[in-house]
Coordinates of C-alpha atoms and ligand atoms in Angstrom, one line a residue:
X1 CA 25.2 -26.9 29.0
X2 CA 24.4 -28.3 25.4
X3 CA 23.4 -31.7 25.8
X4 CA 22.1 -31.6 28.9
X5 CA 19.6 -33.8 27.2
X6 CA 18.4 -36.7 29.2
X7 CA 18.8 -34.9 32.1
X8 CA 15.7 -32.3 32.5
X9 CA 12.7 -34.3 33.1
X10 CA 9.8 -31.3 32.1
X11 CA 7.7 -32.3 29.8
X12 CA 8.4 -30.9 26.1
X13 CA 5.9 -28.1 25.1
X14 CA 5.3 -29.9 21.9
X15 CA 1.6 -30.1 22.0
X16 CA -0.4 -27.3 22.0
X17 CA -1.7 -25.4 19.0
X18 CA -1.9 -21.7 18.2
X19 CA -2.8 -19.4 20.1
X20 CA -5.7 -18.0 17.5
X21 CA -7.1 -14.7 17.2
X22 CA -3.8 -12.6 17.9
X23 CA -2.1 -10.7 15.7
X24 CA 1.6 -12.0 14.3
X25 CA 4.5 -9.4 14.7
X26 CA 4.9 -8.3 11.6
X27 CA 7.9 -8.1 9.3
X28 CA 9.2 -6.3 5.9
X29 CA 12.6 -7.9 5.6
X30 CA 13.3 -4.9 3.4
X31 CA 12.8 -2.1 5.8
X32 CA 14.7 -1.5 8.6
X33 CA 11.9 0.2 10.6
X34 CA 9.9 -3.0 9.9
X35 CA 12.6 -4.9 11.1
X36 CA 13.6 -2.5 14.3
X37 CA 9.9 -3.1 15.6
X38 CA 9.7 -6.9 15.1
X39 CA 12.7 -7.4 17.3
X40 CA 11.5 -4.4 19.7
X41 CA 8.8 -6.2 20.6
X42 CA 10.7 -10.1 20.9
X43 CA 13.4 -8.1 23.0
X44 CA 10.6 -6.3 25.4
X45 CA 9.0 -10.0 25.9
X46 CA 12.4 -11.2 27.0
X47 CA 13.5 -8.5 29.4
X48 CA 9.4 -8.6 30.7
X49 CA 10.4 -12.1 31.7
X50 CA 13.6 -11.0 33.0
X51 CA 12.1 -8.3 35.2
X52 CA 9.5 -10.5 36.5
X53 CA 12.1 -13.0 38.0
X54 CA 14.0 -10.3 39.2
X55 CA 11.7 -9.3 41.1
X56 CA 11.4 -12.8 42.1
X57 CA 14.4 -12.3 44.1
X58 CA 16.5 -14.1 41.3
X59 CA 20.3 -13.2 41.1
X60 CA 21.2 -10.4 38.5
X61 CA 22.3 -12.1 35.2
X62 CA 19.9 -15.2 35.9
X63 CA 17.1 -16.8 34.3
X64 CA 15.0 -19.7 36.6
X65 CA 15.0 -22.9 35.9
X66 CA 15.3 -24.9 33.8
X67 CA 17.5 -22.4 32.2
X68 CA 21.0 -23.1 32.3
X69 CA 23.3 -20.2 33.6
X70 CA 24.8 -20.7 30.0
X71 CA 21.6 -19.3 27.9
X72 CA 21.3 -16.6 30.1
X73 CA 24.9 -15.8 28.3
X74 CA 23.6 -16.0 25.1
X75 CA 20.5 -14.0 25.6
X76 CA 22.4 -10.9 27.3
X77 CA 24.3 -11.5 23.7
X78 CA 21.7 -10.7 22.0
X79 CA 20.3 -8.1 24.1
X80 CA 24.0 -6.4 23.6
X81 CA 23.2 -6.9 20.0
X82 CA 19.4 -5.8 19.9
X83 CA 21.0 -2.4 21.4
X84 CA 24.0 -1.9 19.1
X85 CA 21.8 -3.1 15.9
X86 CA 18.5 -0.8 16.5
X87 CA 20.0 1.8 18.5
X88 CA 17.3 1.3 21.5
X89 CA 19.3 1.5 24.7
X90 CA 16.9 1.5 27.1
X91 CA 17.6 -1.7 28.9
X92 CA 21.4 -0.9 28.6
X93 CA 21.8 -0.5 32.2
X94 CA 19.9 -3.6 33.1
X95 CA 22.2 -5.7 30.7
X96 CA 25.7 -3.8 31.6
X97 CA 24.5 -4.6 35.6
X98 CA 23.5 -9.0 34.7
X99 CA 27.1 -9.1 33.0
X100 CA 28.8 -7.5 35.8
X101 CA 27.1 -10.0 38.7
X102 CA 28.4 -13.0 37.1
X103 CA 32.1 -12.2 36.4
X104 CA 32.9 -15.0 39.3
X105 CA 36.6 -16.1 39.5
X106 CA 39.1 -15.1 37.9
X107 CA 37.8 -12.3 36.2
X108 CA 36.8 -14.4 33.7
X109 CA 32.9 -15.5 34.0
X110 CA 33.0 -18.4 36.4
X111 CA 30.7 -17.5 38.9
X112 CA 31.2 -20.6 42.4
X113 CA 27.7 -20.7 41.9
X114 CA 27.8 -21.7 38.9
X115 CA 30.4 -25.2 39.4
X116 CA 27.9 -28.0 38.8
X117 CA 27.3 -26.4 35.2
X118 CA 29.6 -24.9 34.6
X119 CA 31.5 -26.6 31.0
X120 CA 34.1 -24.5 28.9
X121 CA 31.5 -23.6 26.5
X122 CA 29.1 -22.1 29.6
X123 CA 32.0 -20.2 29.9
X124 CA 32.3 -18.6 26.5
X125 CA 29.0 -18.1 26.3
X126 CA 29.4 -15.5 28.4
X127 CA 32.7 -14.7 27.2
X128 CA 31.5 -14.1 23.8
X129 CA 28.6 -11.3 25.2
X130 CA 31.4 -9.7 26.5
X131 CA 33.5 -9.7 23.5
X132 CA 30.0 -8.3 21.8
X133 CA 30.0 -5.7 24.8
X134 CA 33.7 -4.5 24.0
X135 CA 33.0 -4.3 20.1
X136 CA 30.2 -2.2 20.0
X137 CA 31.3 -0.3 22.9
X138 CA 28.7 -1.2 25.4
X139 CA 28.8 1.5 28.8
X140 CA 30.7 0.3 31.7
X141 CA 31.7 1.2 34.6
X142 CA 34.9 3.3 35.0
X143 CA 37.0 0.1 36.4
X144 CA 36.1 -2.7 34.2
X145 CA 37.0 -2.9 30.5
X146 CA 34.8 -5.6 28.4
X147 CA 37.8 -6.7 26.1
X148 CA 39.3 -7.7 29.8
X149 CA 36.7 -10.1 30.5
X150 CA 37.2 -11.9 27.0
X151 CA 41.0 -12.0 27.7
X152 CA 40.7 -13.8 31.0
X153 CA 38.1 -16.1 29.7
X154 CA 40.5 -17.4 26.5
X155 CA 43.6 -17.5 29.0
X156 CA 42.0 -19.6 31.3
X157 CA 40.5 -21.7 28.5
X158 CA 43.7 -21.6 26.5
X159 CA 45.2 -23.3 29.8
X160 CA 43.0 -26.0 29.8
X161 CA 43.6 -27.6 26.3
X162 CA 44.5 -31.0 27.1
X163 CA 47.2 -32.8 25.1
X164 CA 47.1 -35.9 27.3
X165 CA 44.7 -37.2 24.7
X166 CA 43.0 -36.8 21.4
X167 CA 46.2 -34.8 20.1
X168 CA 45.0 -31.7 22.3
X169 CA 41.4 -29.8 22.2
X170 CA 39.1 -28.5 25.1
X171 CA 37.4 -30.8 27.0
X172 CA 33.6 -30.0 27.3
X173 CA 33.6 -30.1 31.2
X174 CA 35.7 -28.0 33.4
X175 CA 35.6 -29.8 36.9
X176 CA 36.1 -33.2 36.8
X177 CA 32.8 -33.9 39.0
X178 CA 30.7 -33.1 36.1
X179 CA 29.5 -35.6 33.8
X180 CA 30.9 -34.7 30.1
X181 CA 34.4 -34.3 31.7
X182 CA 35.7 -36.9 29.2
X183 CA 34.1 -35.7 26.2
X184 CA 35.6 -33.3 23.7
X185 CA 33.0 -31.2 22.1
X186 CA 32.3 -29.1 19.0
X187 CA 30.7 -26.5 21.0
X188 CA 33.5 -25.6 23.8
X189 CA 36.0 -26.1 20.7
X190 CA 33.7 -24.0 18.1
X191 CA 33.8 -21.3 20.2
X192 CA 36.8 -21.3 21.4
X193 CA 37.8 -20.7 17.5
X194 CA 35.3 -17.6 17.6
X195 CA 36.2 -16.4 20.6
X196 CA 40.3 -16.3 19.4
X197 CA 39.2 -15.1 16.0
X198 CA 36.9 -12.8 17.5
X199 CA 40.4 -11.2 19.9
X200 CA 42.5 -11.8 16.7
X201 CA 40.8 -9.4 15.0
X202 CA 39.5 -6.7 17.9
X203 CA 43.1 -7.0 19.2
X204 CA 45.5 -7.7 16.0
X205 CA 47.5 -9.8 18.9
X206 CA 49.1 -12.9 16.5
X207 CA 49.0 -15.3 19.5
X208 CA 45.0 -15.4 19.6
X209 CA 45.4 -16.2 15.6
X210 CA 47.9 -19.1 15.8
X211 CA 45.3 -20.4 18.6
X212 CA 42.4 -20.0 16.0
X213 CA 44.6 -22.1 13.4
X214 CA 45.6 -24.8 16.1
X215 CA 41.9 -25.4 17.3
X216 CA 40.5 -25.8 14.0
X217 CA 43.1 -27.8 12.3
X218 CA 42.9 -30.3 15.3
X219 CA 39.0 -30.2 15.2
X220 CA 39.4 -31.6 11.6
X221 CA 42.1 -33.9 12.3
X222 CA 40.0 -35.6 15.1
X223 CA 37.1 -35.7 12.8
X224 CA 34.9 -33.2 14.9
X225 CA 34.8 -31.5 11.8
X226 CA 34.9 -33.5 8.5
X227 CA 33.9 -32.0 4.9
X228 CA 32.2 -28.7 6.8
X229 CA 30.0 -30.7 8.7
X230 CA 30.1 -30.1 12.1
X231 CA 29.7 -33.2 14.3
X232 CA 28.8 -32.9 18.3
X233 CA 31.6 -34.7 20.2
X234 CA 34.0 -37.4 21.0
X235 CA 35.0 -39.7 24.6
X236 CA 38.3 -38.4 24.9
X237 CA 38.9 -42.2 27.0
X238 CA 39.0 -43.3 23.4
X239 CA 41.1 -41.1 22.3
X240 CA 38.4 -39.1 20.4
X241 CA 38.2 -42.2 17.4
X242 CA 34.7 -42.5 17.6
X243 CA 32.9 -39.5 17.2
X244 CA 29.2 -38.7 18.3
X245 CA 27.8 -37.2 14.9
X246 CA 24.9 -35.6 15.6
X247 CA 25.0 -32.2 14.4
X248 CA 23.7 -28.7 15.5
X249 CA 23.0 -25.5 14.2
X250 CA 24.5 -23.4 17.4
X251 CA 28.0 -25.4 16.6
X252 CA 27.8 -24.8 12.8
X253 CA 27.0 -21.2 13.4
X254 CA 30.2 -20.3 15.3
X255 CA 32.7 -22.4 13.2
X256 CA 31.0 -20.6 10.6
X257 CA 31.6 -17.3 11.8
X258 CA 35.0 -17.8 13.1
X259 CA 36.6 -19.1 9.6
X260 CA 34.8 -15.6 8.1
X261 CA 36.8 -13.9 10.8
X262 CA 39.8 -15.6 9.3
X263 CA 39.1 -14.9 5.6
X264 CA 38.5 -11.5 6.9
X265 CA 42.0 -11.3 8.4
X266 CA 43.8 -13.1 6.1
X267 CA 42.1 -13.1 2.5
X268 CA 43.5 -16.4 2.1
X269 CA 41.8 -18.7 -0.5
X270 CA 41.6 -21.7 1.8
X271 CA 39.7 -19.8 4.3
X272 CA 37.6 -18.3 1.5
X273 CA 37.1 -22.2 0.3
X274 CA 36.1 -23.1 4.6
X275 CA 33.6 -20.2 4.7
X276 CA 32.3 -21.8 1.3
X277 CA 32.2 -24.9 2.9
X278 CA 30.3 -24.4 5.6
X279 CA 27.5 -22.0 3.8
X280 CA 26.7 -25.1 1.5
X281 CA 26.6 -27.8 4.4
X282 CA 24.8 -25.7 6.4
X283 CA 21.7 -27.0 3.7
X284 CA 21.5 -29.6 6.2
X285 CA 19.6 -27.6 8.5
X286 CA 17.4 -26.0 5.6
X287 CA 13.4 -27.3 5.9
X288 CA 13.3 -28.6 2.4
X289 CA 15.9 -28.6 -0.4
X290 CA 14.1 -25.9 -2.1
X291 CA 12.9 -23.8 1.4
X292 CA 16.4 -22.5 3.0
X293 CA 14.6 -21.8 6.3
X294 CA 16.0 -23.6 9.1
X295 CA 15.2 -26.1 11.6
X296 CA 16.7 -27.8 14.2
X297 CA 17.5 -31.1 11.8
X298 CA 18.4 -33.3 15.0
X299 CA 15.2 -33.0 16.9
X300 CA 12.7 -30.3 15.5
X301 CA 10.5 -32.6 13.7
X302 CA 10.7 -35.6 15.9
X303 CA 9.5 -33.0 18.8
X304 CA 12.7 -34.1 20.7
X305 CA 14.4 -30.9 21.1
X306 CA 15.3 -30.1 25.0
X307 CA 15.4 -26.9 26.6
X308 CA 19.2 -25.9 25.7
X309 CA 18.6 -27.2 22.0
X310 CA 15.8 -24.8 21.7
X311 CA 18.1 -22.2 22.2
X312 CA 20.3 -23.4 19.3
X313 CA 18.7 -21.5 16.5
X314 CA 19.4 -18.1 17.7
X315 CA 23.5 -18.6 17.9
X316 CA 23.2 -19.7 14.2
X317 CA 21.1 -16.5 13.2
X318 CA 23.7 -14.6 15.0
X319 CA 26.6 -16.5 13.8
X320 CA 25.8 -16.5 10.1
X321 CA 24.7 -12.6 10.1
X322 CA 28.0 -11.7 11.5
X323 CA 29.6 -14.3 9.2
X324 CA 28.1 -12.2 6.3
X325 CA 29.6 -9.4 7.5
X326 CA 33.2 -10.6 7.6
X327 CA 32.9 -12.4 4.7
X328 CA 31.0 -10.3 2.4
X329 CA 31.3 -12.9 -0.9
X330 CA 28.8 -14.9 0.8
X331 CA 26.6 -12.8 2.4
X332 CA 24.1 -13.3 -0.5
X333 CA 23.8 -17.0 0.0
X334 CA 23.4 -16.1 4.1
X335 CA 21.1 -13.0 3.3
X336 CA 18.5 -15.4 1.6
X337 CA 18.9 -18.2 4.6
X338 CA 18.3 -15.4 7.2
X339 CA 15.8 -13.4 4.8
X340 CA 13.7 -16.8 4.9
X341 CA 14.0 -18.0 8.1
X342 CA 13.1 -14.8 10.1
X343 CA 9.9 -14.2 8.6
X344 CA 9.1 -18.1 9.4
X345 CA 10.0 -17.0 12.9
X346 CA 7.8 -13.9 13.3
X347 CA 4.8 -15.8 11.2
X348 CA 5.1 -17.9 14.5
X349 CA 4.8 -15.5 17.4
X350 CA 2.0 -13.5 18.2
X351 CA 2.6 -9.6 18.7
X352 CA 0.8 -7.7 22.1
X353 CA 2.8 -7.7 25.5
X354 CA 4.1 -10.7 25.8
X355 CA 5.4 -12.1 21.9
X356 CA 4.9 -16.2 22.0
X357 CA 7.0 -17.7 19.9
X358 CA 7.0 -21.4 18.6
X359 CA 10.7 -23.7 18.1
X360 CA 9.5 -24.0 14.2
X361 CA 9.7 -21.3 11.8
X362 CA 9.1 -23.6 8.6
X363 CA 5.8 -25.6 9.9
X364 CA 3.3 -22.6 11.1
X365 CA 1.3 -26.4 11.9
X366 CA 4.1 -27.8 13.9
X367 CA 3.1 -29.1 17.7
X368 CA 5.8 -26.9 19.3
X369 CA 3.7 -25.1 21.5
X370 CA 3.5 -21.0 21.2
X371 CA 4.3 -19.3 24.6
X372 CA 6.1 -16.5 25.6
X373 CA 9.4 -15.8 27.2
X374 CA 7.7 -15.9 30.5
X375 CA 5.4 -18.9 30.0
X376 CA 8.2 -21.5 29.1
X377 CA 9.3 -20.6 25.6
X378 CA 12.0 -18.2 26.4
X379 CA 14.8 -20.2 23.8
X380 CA 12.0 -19.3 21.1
X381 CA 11.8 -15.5 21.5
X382 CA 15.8 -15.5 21.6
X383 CA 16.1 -17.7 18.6
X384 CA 13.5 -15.3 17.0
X385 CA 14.9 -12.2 18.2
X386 CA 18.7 -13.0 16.9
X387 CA 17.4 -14.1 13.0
X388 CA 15.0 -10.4 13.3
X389 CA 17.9 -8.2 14.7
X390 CA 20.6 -10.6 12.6
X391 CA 19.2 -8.7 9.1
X392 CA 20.1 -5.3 10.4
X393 CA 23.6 -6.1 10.3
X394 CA 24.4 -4.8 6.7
X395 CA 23.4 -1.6 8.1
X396 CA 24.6 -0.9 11.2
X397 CA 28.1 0.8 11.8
X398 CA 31.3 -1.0 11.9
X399 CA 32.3 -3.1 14.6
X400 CA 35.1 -1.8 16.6
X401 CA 38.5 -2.5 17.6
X402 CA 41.1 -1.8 20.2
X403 CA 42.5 1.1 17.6
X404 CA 39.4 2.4 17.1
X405 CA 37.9 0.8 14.3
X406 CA 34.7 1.2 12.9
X407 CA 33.6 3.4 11.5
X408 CA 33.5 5.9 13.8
X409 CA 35.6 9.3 14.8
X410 CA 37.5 9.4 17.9
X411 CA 38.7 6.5 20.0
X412 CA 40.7 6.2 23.1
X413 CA 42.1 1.9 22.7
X414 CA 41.3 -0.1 24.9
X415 CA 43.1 -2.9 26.5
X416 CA 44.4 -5.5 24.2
X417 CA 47.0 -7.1 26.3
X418 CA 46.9 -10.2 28.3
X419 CA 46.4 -9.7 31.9
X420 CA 43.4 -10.1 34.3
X421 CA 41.0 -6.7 34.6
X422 CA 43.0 -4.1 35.0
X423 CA 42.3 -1.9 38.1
X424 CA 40.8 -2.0 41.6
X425 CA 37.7 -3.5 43.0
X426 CA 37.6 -6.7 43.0
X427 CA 33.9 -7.1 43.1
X428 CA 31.7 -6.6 39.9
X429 CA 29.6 -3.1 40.4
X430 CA 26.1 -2.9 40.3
X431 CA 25.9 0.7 39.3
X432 CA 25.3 0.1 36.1
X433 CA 25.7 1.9 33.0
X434 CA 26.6 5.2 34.0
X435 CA 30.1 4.6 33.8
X436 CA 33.1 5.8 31.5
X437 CA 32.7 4.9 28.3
X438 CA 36.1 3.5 26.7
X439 CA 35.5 4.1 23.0
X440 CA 33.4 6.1 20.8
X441 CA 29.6 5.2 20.8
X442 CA 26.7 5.9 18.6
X443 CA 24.9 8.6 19.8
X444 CA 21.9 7.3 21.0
X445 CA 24.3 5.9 23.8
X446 CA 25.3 8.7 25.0
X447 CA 22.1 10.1 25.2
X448 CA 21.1 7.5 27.3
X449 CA 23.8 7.9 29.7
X450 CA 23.6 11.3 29.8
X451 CA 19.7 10.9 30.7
X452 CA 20.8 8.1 33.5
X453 CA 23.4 10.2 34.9
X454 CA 20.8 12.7 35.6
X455 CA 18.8 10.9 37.5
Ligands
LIG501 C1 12.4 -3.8 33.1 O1 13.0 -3.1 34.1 C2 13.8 -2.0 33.7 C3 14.5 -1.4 34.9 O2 13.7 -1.3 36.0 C4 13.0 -1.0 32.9 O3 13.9 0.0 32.5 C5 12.4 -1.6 31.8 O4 11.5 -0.8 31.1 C6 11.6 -2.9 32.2 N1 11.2 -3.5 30.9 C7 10.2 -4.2 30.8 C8 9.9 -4.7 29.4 O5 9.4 -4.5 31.7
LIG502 C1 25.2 -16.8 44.3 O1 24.1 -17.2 45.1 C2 23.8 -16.3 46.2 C3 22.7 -16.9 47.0 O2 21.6 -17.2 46.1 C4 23.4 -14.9 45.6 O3 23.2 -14.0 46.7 C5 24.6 -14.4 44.8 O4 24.2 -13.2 44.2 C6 24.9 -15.4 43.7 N1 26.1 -14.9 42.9 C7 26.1 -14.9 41.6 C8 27.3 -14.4 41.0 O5 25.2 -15.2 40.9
LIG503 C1 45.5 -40.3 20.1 O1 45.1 -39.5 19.0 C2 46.1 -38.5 18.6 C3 45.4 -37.6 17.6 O2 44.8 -38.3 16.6 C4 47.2 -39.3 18.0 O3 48.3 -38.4 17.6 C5 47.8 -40.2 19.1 O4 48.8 -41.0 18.6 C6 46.7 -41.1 19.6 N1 47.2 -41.9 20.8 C7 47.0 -43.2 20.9 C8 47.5 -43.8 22.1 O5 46.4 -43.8 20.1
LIG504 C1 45.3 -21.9 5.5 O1 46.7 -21.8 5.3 C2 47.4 -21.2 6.4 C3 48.9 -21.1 6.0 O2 49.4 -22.4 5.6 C4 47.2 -22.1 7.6 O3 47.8 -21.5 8.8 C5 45.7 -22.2 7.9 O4 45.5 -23.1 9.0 C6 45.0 -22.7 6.7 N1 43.6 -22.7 6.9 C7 42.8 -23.7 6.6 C8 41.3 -23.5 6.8 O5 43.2 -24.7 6.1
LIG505 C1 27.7 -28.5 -1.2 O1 27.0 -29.4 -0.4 C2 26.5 -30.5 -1.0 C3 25.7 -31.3 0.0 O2 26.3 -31.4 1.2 C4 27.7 -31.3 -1.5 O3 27.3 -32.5 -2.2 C5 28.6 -30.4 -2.5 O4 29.7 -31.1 -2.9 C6 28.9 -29.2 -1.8 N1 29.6 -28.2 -2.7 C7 30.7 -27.6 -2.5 C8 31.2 -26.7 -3.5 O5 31.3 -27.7 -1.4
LIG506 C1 36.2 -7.6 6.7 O1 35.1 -7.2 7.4 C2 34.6 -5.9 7.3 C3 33.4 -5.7 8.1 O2 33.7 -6.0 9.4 C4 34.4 -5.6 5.8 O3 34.0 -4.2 5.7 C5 35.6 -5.9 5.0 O4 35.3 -5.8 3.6 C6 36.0 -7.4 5.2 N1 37.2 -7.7 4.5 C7 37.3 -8.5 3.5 C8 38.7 -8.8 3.0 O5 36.3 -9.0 3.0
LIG507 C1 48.8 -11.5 23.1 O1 47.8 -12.3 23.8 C2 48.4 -13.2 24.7 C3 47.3 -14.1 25.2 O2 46.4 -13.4 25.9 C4 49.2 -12.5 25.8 O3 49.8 -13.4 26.6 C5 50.2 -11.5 25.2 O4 50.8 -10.8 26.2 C6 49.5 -10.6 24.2 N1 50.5 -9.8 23.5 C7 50.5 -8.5 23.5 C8 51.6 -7.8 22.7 O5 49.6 -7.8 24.0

């Protein structure tokens, strides 16, 4: 996935100007209602799109070209999210049924399909919409448990860290056919880090923690990480010396997050120190020294950024918001980032059916075109979506664990052990929500179920 750049050949929509005469989505970042109806309207442009492919003939859980299987990972994410954070379940069913199609070998999100691109951090893209699934709860069908899903994904990636070079980490490619086989990357590493901090603390199990520890020590012995910057990669047939610094917002997002997961677990000062760390370099991403909107530093302004890297904004948005969370001491810093940078993303889309969105939400004058999900810009409406919804986070109930959790009454645990989905068929259903639902809900859930078992 990231940095497939080079490869796609589509011309960049980094021309056209604004669409005039339409109205912008509005946003009060101090009212959640405000806030609810922004991202209702960025979340009905992407499931529009969504629908329309479907009906297409496209396979459940896939976007068309040229979207990566990867983003489609993300954006189910967020959809998860968008449901959790506004309590709008309608397309519950729809997202429950995509993550369900691609579960592929191993129970663990590796679809045959998928093979030719199909990188460890592909992977936990999808891995990490599950691990949102089994946190907030998300319906399922009686046979399959979210937390499952995430537990086969880390044990096949926890498998693959190769000591043979580099003193150990994840390569970025999986199958040695694919180019990037020989590169070590931030963004397979990064999330592996979330993804065992993430299980550390749904789970309390110590062996995702020392995994956590491992990966991120070794990303700054190897220089992938240096003085909280987060730099993109390094040829392994070198033994990871040189490294590739370009950096990225998606990659600083989820180290981000994961070293607030580790605060949070351990209240430790050197992880309160990391999380500091990173908040400051994150500045730079910000549009100006004095403007703490972001861009995409590497290729925003030179018009350069590719169809994955447009898709980059939105894993920060989500990232920091739920770094916030877990690390509450600098959730004001991250408030005022997010604050800023999602009204520069809804002052460039235009409300109505179909929101168009444009890659920059600190130049309202850019030449990143403004289209919709559906007409090409479908990275944008995410990106925009994540940093709307990301603000609703102070707000929203507790995220839970395998005791329970949250903040919510009665709980029945769910798996936190290490084997591969527990029970029968060995196909994923396409039934849907309507399912059991593991552990306790917010209501608006189980109104909707009731409603779609009554159908
Ligand atoms: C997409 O399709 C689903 C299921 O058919 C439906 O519930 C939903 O309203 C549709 N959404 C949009 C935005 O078209
Ligand atoms: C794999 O591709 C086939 C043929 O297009 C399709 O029927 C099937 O649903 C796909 N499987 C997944 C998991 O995407
Ligand atoms: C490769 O890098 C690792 C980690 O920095 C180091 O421990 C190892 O000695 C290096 N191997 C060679 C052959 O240089
Ligand atoms: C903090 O210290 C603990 C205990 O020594 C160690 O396991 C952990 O990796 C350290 N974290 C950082 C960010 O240095
Ligand atoms: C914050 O970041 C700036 C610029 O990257 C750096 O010069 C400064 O030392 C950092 N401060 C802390 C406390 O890390
Ligand atoms: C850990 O995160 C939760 C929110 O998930 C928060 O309520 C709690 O205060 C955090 N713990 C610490 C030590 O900051
Ligand atoms: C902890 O997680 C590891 C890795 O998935 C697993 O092998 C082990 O069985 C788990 N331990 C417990 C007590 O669940």
């Amino acid at each position: 996935m990231f940095g497939h750049t080079g490869v796609l050949s589509l011309a960049l929509p980094f021309l056209v100007g604004r669409v005039v005469g339409q109205t912008g989505i509005q946003l009060d970042v101090s009212s959640t209602d405000s806030i609810k109806s922004a991202a209702k309207s960025l979340a009905g442009g992407i499931v529009s799109f969504y629908n329309e492919t479907l009906q297409k003939d496209l396979t459940l859980g896939l976007f068309p070209d040229p979207y990566y299987w990867w983003e489609a990972g993300i954006v189910f994410n967020a959809l998860i999210g968008y449901s959790y954070l506004t309590g709008d379940s309608q397309y519950d069913s729809l997202i429950s049924e995509a993550l369900q199609h691609q579960i592929g070998d191993h129970d663990a999100f590796m679809p045959p399909n998928q093979t030719k691109t199909l990188g460890n951090d592909d992977q936990s893209s999808w891995g990490l919409a599950a691990m949102t699934a089994a946190e907030v709860g998300f319906p399922k069908p009686a046979n399959l448990n979210w937390i499952d899903l995430v537990v086969n994904v880390w044990n096949t990636q926890a498998e693959r860290i190769d000591y043979a070079t580099c003193g150990g980490g994840l390569k970025w490619q999986i199958f040695t056919f694919n180019n990037g086989y020989n590169y070590k990357n931030s963004m397979s590493n990064g999330n592996f880090f979330l993804l065992s901090a993430r299980l550390a603390k749904f789970t309390g199990n110590s062996t995702y923690t020392q995994y956590a520890n491992q990966i991120y020590k070794w990303s700054n012995d190897i220089g992938l990480v240096s003085d909280f910057h987060v730099f993109d990669g390094a040829d392994d047939k070198k033994n990871c010396s040189q490294v590739n610094h370009i950096q990225w917002t998606a990659a600083h997002g989820v180290y981000t997050e994961g070293a607030a997961l580790m605060f949070n677990m351990t209240g430790a000062q050197n992880w309160t120190d990391t999380v500091n760390g990173f908040v400051n370099a994150s500045s730079v991403f910000q549009a100006t020294k004095d403007n703490p909107v972001i861009i995409e530093t590497a290729c925003e302004n030179n018009g350069k950024c590719d169809v994955d890297q447009r898709a980059f904004k939105g894993i920060f948005a989500r990232t920091m918001a739920r770094a916030a969370l877990a690390a509450p001491f600098a959730s004001g810093t991250i408030s005022k980032i997010l604050s800023a940078s999602a009204q520069g993303a809804v002052s460039v889309c235009t409300s109505g059916g179909k929101p168009s969105c444009s890659l920059s939400w600190a130049d309202a004058d850019s030449k990143w075109e403004q289209a919709s999900a559906s007409d090409g810009n479908l990275g944008e409406v995410y990106d925009a979506l994540e940093v709307v919804q990301g603000l609703l986070y102070p707000s929203a109930k507790s995220l839970q664990t395998a005791n329970g959790g949250g903040s919510s009454s009665s709980s029945s645990a769910t798996q936190s052990g290490g084997a591969s989905r527990s029970s029968g068929a060995s196909s994923p259903q396409n039934t849907g929500a309507a399912g059991t639902i593991a552990v306790s809900l917010i209501s608006v859930l189980v109104v909707a179920i009731a409603a779609m078992c009554s159908v």
